[in-house]
Short mmCIF file of C-alpha atoms in Angstrom, two decimals:
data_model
loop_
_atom_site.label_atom_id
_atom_site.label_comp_id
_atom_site.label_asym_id
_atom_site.label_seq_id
_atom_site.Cartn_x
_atom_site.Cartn_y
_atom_site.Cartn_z
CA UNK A 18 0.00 0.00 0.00
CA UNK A 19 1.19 3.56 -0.94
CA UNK A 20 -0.54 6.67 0.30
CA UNK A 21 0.84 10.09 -1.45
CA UNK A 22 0.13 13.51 1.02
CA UNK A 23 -0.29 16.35 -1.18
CA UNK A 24 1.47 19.41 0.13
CA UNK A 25 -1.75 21.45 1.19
CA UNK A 26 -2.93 18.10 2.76
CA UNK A 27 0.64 17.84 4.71
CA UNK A 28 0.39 21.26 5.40
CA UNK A 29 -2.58 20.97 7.52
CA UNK A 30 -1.81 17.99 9.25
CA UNK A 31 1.54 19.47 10.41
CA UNK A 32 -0.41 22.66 11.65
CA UNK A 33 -2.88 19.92 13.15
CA UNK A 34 -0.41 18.30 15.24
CA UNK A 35 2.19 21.19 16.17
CA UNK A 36 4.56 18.66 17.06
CA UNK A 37 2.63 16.88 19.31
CA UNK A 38 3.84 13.02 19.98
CA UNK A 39 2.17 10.36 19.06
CA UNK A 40 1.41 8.42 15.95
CA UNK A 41 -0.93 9.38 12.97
CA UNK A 42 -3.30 6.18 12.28
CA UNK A 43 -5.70 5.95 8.92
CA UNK A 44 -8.77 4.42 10.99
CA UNK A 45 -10.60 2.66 8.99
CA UNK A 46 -13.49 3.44 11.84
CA UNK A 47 -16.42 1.08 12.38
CA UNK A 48 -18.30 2.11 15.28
CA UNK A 49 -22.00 2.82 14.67
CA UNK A 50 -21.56 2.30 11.20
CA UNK A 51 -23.55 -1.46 11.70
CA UNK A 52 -21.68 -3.62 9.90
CA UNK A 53 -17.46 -4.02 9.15
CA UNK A 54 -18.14 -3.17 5.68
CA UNK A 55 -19.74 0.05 6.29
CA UNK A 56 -16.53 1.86 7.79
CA UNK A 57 -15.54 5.70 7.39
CA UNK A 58 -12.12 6.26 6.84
CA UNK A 59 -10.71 9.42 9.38
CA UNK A 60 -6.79 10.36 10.76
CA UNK A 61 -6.41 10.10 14.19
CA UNK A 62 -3.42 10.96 16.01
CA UNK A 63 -3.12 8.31 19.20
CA UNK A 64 -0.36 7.59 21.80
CA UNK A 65 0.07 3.98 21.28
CA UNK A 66 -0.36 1.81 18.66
CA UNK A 67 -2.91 -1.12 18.87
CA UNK A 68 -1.23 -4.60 17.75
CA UNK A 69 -1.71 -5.05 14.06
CA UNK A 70 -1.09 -1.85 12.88
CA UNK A 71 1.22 -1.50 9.94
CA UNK A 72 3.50 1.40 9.01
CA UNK A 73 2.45 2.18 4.78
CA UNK A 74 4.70 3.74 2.98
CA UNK A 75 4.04 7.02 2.07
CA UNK A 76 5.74 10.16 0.35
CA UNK A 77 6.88 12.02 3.72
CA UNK A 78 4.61 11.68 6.88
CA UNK A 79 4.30 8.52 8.65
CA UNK A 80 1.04 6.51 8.44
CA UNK A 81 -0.26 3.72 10.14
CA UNK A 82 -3.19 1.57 8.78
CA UNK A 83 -4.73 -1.73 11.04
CA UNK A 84 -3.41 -4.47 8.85
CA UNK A 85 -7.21 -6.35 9.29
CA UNK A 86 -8.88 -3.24 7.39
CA UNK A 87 -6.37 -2.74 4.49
CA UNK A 88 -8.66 -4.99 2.66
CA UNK A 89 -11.31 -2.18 2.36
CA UNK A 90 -8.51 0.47 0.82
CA UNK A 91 -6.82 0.66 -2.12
CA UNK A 92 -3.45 -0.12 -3.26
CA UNK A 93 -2.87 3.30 -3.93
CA UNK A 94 -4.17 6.47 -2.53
CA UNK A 95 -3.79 10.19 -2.03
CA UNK A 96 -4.57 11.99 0.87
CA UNK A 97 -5.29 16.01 0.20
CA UNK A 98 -7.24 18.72 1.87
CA UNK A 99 -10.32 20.89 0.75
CA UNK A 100 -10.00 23.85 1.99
CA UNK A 101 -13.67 24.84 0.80
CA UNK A 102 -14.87 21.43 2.81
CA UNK A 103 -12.36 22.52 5.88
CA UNK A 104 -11.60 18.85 5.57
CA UNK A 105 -9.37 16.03 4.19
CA UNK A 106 -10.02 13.92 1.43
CA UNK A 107 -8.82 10.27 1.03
CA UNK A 108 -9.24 9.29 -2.73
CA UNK A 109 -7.16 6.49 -5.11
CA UNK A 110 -6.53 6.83 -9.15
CA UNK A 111 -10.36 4.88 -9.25
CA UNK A 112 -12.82 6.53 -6.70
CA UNK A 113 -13.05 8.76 -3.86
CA UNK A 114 -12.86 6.67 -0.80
CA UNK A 115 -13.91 9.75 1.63
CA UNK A 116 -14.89 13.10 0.59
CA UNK A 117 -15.26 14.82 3.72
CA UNK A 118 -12.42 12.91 6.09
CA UNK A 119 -12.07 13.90 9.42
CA UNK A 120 -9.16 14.49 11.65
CA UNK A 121 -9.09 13.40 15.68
CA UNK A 122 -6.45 13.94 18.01
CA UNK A 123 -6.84 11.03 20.37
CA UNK A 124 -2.90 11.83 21.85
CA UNK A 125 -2.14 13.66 25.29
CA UNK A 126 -1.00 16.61 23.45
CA UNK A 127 2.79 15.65 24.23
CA UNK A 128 5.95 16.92 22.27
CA UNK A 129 7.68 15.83 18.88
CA UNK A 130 4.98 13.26 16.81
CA UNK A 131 6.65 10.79 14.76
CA UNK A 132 6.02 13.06 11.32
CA UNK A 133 8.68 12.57 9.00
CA UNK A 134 9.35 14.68 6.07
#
């Protein structure tokens, strides 16, 4: 799996965090949603990583994706950021996977995230 940031969407992430420790997680998020199909993709920043989380490669900032939900992403994707929307917007060469994605800092606000550029 490859996921490209765009610059406005790694921008806004980095302004997002402000250094802040932790790791930045593509949830593929479940809850409510009713069934394990039916998951909305969002960014979370957390402390800790669950087991089963995989680091993807990407084109600068770290990602983490649960390796049980890769099977609902595709091989290739782009995150970017809508300024219009005031959101992200996780899409792949063949579909927009989620127009309107959503950004939650689930850290304790600590120093120096693992952000690479």
């Amino acid at each position: 799996m490859y996921i490209e940031w765009t610059e406005r969407a790694a921008d806004k992430i980095a302004d997002k965090i402000q250094g802040q420790e932790g790791f930045l997680q593509l949830k593929y998020d479940t809850d409510g949603c009713g069934c394990v199909v039916s998951g909305v993709t969002a960014l979370w920043l957390v402390n800790e990583l669950d087991e089963g989380n995989e680091r993807v490669e990407t084109n600068g900032i770290s990602l983490y994706v649960e390796k049980s939900k890769m099977i609902f992403l595709d091989e290739v994707m782009k995150i970017d950021f809508v300024p219009e929307a005031n959101s992200f917007q996780l899409k792949s060469p063949n579909q927009i996977l989620n127009p309107r994605m959503s950004y939650f800092n689930k850290g304790s606000g600590r120093q120096n995230a693992d952000i690479i550029r």
